[in-house]
C-alpha cells in the first residue's frame, strides 16, 4: 500500500473513531461561548440601526414622501442606535467573561502547567 493510501485509510479510520475533546478544544469552545452572543447581538443591532438611519435619510431628503421633520427625527434615532452599539457589545462581552472566567482560567492554567 502506498503512503498516500495509508494516509487516506488513517483519516477515514479517525473519522469513525470516538473523539475525546482535548483541553485546548474546550478552551476554544468556552472562548467562543463568551464572544458569540455579543457579536451576534451587535451585528443585528447595528444592521437595524443602519436601516433606521437610512430610512430617516430617505425621509429627510424627501425621497419617500414630504416628511422632512420626521426624517430628521428617525435619522437621529438611527444615529443613536449605531453610536451605542459598541458600548452594548462591550457590556455583553464583559458579562460573558465574568460568567465563564473561572472555567477559562482553570483550563488555561491546566494547559500552561502541562
Coordinates of N, CA and C in Angstrom, one line a residue, residues 9-57:
X9 N -6.6 6.0 4.4 CA -7.2 4.9 5.3 C -7.2 5.4 6.8
X10 N -6.0 6.0 7.2 CA -5.9 6.6 8.5 C -6.9 7.7 8.8
X11 N -7.1 8.6 7.8 CA -8.1 9.6 8.0 C -9.5 9.1 8.1
X12 N -9.9 8.1 7.3 CA -11.2 7.5 7.4 C -11.4 6.8 8.7
X13 N -10.4 6.1 9.1 CA -10.5 5.4 10.4 C -10.6 6.4 11.6
X14 N -9.9 7.5 11.5 CA -10.0 8.5 12.6 C -11.4 9.2 12.6
X15 N -12.0 9.3 11.4 CA -13.3 10.0 11.4 C -14.4 9.1 12.0
X16 N -14.2 7.8 12.1 CA -15.2 6.9 12.7 C -14.8 6.6 14.1
X17 N -13.7 6.8 14.5 CA -13.2 6.5 15.9 C -13.9 7.5 16.9
X18 N -14.2 7.1 18.1 CA -14.7 8.1 19.0 C -13.7 9.2 19.3
X19 N -14.2 10.4 19.4 CA -13.3 11.6 19.6 C -13.5 12.1 21.0
X20 N -12.4 12.2 21.7 CA -12.4 12.8 23.0 C -11.9 14.3 22.9
X21 N -12.6 15.2 23.5 CA -12.3 16.6 23.4 C -11.1 16.9 24.2
X22 N -10.1 17.6 23.7 CA -8.9 18.0 24.4 C -9.2 19.3 25.2
X23 N -8.3 19.6 26.1 CA -8.5 20.8 27.0 C -8.4 22.0 26.1
X24 N -7.6 22.0 25.1 CA -7.5 23.2 24.2 C -8.8 23.4 23.4
X25 N -9.4 22.3 23.0 CA -10.7 22.4 22.3 C -11.8 23.0 23.2
X26 N -11.7 22.5 24.5 CA -12.7 23.0 25.5 C -12.5 24.5 25.7
X27 N -11.2 24.9 25.8 CA -10.9 26.3 26.0 C -11.4 27.2 24.8
X28 N -11.2 26.7 23.6 CA -11.7 27.4 22.4 C -13.2 27.5 22.4
X29 N -13.9 26.4 22.8 CA -15.3 26.5 22.8 C -15.8 27.5 23.9
X30 N -15.2 27.5 25.0 CA -15.6 28.4 26.1 C -15.4 29.9 25.6
X31 N -14.3 30.1 24.9 CA -14.0 31.4 24.4 C -15.0 31.8 23.4
X32 N -15.4 30.9 22.6 CA -16.5 31.2 21.6 C -17.8 31.5 22.3
X33 N -18.1 30.7 23.4 CA -19.3 31.0 24.1 C -19.4 32.4 24.7
X34 N -18.2 32.9 25.0 CA -18.2 34.3 25.5 C -18.4 35.3 24.4
X35 N -17.7 35.1 23.3 CA -17.8 36.1 22.2 C -19.0 36.0 21.3
X36 N -19.6 34.9 21.1 CA -20.6 34.7 20.1 C -21.9 35.5 20.4
X37 N -22.5 35.5 21.7 CA -23.7 36.3 21.9 C -23.5 37.8 21.7
X38 N -22.3 38.3 22.1 CA -22.1 39.7 22.0 C -21.9 40.1 20.5
X39 N -21.3 39.2 19.7 CA -21.1 39.5 18.3 C -22.4 39.4 17.5
X40 N -23.2 38.4 17.8 CA -24.5 38.3 17.1 C -25.4 39.5 17.4
X41 N -25.4 39.8 18.7 CA -26.3 41.0 19.1 C -25.8 42.3 18.4
X42 N -24.5 42.5 18.4 CA -24.0 43.8 17.9 C -24.2 43.8 16.4
X43 N -24.1 42.7 15.7 CA -24.3 42.7 14.2 C -25.8 43.0 13.9
X44 N -26.7 42.3 14.6 CA -28.1 42.5 14.4 C -28.6 43.9 14.7
X45 N -28.1 44.4 15.9 CA -28.5 45.7 16.4 C -27.9 46.8 15.4
X46 N -26.7 46.6 15.0 CA -26.0 47.6 14.1 C -26.7 47.6 12.7
X47 N -27.2 46.5 12.2 CA -27.9 46.5 10.9 C -29.2 47.2 11.1
X48 N -29.9 46.9 12.1 CA -31.2 47.6 12.4 C -31.0 49.1 12.5
X49 N -30.0 49.5 13.3 CA -29.7 50.9 13.4 C -29.3 51.6 12.1
X50 N -28.6 50.9 11.3 CA -28.2 51.4 9.9 C -29.5 51.6 9.1
X51 N -30.4 50.6 9.1 CA -31.6 50.7 8.4 C -32.5 51.8 8.8
X52 N -32.6 52.0 10.1 CA -33.4 53.1 10.7 C -32.7 54.4 10.2
X53 N -31.4 54.5 10.3 CA -30.7 55.8 9.8 C -31.0 56.0 8.4
X54 N -30.9 55.0 7.6 CA -31.2 55.1 6.1 C -32.6 55.5 5.8
X55 N -33.5 55.0 6.6 CA -34.9 55.4 6.4 C -35.1 56.9 6.8
X56 N -34.5 57.3 7.8 CA -34.5 58.7 8.2 C -33.9 59.6 7.1
X57 N -32.8 59.1 6.5 CA -32.2 59.9 5.5 C -33.1 60.0 4.3

